[in-house]
PDB file of C-alpha atoms in Angstrom:
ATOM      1  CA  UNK A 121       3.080  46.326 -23.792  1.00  0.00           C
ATOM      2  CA  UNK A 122       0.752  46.926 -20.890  1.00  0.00           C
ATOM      3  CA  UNK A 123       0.234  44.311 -17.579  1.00  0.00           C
ATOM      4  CA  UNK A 124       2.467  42.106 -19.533  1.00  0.00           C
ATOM      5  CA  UNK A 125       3.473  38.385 -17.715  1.00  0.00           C
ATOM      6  CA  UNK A 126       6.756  36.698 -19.141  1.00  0.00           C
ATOM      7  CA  UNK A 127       7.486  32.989 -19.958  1.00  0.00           C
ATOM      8  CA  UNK A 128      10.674  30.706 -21.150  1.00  0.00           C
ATOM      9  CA  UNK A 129      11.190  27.410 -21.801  1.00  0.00           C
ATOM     10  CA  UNK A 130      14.307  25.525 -23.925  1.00  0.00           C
ATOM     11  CA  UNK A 131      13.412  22.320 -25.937  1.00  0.00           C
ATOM     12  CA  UNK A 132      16.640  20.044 -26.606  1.00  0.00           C
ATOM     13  CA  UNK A 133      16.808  16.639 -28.718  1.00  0.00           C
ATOM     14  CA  UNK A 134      19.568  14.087 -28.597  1.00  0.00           C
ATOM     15  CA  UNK A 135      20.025  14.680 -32.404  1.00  0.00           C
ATOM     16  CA  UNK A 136      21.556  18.588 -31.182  1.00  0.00           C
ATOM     17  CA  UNK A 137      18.370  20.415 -32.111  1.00  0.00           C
ATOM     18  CA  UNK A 138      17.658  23.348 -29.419  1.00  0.00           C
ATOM     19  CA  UNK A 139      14.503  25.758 -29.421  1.00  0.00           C
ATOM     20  CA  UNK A 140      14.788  28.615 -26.877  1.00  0.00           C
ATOM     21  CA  UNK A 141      11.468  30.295 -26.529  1.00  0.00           C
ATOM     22  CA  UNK A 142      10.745  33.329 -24.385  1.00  0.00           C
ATOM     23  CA  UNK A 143       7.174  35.224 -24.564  1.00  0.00           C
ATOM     24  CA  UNK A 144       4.957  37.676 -22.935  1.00  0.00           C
ATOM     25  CA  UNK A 145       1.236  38.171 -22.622  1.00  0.00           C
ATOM     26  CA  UNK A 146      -0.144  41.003 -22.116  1.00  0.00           C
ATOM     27  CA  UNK A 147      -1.460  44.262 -24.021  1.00  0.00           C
ATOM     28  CA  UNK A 148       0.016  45.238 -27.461  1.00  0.00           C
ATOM     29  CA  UNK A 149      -0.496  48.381 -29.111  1.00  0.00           C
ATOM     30  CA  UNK A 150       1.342  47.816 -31.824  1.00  0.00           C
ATOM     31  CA  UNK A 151       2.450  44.397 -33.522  1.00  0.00           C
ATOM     32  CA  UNK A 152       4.827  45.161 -36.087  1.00  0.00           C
ATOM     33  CA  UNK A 153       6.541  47.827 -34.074  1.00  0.00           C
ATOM     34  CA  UNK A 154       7.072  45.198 -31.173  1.00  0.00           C
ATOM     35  CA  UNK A 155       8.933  42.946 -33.429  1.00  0.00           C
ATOM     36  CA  UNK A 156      10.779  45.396 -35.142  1.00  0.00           C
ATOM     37  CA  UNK A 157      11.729  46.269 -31.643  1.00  0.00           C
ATOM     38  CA  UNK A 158      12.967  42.738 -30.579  1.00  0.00           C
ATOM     39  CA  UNK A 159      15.471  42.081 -33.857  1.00  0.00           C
ATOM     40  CA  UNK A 160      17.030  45.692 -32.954  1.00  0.00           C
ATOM     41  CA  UNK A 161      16.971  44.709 -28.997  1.00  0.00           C
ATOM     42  CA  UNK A 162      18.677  41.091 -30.200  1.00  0.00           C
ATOM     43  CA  UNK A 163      20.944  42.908 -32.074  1.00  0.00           C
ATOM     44  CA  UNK A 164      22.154  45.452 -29.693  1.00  0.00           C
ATOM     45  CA  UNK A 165      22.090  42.958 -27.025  1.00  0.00           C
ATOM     46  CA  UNK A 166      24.539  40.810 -28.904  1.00  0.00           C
ATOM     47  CA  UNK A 167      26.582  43.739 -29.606  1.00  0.00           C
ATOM     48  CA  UNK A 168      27.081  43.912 -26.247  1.00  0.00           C
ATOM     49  CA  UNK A 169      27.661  40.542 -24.643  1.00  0.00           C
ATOM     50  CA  UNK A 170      31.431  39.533 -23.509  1.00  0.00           C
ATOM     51  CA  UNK A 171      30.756  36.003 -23.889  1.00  0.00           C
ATOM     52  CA  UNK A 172      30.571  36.362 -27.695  1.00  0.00           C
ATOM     53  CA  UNK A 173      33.491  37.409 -29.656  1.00  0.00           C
ATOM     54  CA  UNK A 174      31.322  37.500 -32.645  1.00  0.00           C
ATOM     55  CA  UNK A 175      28.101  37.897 -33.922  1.00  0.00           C
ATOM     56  CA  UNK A 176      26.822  38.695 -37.450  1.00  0.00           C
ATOM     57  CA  UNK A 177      22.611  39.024 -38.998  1.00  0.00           C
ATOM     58  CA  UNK A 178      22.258  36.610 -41.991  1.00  0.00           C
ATOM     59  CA  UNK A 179      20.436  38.789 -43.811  1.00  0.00           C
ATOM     60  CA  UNK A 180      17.491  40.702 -42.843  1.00  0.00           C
ATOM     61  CA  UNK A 181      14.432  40.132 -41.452  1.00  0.00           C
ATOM     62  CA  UNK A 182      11.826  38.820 -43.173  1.00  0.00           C
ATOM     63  CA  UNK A 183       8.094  38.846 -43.001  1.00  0.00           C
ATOM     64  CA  UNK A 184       6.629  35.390 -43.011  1.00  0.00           C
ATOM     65  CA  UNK A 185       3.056  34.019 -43.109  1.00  0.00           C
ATOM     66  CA  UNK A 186       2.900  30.009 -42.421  1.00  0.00           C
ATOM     67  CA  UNK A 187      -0.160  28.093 -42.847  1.00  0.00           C
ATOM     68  CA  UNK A 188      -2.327  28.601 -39.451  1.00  0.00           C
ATOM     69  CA  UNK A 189      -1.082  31.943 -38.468  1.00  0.00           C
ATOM     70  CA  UNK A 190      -3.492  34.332 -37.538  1.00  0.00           C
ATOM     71  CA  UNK A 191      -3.988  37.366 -39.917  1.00  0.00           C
ATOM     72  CA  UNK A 192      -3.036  39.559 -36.919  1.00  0.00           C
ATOM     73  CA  UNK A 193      -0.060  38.368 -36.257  1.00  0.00           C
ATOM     74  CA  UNK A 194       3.260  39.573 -37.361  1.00  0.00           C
ATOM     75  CA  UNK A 195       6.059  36.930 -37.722  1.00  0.00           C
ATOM     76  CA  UNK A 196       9.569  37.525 -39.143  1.00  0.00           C
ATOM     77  CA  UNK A 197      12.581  35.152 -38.818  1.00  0.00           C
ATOM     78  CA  UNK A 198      16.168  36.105 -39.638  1.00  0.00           C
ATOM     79  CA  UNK A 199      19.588  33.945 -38.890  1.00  0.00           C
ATOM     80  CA  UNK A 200      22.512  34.453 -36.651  1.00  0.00           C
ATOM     81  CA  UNK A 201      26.042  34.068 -36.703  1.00  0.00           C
ATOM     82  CA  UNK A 202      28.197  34.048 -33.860  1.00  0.00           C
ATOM     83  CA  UNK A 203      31.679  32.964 -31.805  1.00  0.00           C
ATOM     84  CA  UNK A 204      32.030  32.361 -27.966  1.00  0.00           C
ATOM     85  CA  UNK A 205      34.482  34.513 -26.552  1.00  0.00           C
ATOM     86  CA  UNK A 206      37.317  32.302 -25.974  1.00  0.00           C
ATOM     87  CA  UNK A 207      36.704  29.594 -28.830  1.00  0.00           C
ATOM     88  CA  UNK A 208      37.977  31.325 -32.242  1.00  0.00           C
ATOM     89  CA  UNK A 209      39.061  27.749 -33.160  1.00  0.00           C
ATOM     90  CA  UNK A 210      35.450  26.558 -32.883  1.00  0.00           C
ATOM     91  CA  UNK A 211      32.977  26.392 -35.736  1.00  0.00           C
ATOM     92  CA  UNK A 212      30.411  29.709 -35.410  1.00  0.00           C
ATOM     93  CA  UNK A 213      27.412  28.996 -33.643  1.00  0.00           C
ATOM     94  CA  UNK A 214      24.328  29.134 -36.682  1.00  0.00           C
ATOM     95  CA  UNK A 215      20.667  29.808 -34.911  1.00  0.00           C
ATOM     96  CA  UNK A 216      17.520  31.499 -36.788  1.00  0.00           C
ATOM     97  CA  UNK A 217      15.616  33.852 -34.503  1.00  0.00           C
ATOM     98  CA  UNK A 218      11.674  34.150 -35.166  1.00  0.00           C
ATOM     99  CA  UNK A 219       9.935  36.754 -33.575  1.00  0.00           C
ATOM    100  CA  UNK A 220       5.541  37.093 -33.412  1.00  0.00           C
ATOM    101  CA  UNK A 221       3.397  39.650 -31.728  1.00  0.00           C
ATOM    102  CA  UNK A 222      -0.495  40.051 -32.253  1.00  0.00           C
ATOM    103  CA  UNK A 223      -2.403  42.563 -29.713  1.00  0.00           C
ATOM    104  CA  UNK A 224      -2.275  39.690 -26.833  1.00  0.00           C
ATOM    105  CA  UNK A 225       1.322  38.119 -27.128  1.00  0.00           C
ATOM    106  CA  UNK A 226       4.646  38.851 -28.347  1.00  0.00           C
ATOM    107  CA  UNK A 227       7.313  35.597 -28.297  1.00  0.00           C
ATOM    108  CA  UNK A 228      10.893  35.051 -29.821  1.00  0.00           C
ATOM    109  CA  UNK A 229      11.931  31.811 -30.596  1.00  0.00           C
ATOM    110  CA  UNK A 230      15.586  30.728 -31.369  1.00  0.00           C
ATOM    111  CA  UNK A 231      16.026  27.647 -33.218  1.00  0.00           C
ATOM    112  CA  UNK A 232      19.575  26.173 -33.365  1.00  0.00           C
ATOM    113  CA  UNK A 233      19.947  22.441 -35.713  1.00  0.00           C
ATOM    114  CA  UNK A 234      23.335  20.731 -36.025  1.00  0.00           C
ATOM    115  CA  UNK A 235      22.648  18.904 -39.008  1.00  0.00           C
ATOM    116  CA  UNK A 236      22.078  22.514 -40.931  1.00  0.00           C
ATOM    117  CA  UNK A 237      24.616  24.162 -38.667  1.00  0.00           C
ATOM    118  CA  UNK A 238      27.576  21.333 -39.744  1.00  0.00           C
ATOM    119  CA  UNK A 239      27.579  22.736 -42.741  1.00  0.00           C
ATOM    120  CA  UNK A 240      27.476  25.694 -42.569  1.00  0.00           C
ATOM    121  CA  UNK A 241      23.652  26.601 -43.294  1.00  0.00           C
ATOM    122  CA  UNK A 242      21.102  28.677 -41.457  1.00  0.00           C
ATOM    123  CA  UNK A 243      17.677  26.810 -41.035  1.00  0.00           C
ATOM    124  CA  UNK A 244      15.517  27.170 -43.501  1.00  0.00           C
ATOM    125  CA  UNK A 245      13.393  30.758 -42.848  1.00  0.00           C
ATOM    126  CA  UNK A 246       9.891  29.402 -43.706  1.00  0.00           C
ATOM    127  CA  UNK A 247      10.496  26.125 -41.984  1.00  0.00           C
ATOM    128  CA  UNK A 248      11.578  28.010 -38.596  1.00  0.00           C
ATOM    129  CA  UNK A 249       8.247  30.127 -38.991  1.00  0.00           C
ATOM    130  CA  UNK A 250       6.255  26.991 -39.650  1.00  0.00           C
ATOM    131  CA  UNK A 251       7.848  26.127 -35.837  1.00  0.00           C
ATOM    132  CA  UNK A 252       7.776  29.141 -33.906  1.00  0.00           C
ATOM    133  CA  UNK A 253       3.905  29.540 -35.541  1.00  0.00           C
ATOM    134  CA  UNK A 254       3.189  26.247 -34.062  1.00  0.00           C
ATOM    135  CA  UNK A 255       4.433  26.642 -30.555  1.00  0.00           C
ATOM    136  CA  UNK A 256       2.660  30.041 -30.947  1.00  0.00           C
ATOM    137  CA  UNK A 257      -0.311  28.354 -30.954  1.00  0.00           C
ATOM    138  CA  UNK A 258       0.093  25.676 -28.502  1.00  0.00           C
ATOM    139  CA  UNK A 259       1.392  28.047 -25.975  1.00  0.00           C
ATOM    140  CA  UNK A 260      -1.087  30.631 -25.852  1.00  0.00           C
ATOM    141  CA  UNK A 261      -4.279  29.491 -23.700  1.00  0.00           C
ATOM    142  CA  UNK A 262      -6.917  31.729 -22.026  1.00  0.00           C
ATOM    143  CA  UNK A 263      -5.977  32.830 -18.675  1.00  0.00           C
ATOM    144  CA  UNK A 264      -8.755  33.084 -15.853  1.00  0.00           C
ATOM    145  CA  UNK A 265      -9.305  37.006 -14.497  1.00  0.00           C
TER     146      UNK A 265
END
C-alpha cells in the first residue's frame, strides 16, 4: 500500500456482541495478496503476544462474496480460538476475523458474539462477511484532495 491513512473503531452491545474494525485507505496493488498478508500477520502476531496463552485458526480462510460486495473486492473470514495468559480456568475467547481489500482500502474486522461463543461456536462465516461487507461500505466515503 502506497500514501496509506489508518482508522479504528470498536462497536460493543449490552447483549456482549463486540466488532473491532481497523482499516486503511490508500493505494493497493494487489488485493488478494494484501489479505493473504493480514491472516499470516494475525497469525504471527498472535503467536507472539504474552497476554495470550493460547491461540488456535478454526479452519482456514475462506473466500466469501456477500450480496453488495463489489466484484473487486476480496473478502475472506476465518475464526479464532484463544486463552488470556493467566485465565486457563476461563472459557476460550471465540472471535471470527474478516479481512477486505479492493485497490482503495484494505480493513479487518473482528467480530466476537457471546450467545455463539457460550457454546462453544464460531460465528457463522457468511453472516460475519455479510457484516464486515456492510461496514465496508458505510465506512468508505470520498476524501477531498
Amino acid at each position: 500500500m502506497t500514501n496509506g491513512q489508518r482508522v479504528h473503531s470498536v462497536y460493543t452491545t449490552e447483549l456482549r456482541k463486540d466488532m473491532r474494525f481497523t482499516g486503511i485507505w490508500g493505494r493497493v496493488e494487489d488485493p488478494e495478496h494484501s489479505v493473504d498478508m493480514l491472516f499470516l500477520t494475525s497469525a504471527t502476531a498472535a503467536r507472539k503476544d504474552k497476554r495470550l496463552s493460547t491461540f488456535t485458526w478454526s479452519g482456514s480462510p475462506q473466500r466469501l462474496t456477500p450480496e453488495g460486495l463489489d466484484k473487486n473486492t476480496v473478502l475472506k473470514c476465518q475464526g479464532t480460538r484463544f486463552t488470556l495468559a493467566g485465565t486457563d480456568d476461563k472459557p476460550t475467547h471465540i472471535r471470527t476475523l474478516c479481512a477486505w481489500a479492493d485497490h482503495d482500502t484494505v480493513g479487518t474486522v473482528s467480530l466476537a458474539d457471546a450467545s455463539f461463543a457460550r457454546y462453544g461456536r464460531d460465528i457463522p462465516l457468511d453472516r460475519a462477511a455479510e457484516l464486515t461487507a456492510g461496514l465496508r461500505h458505510d465506512a468508505r466515503t470520498a476524501v477531498s484532495r
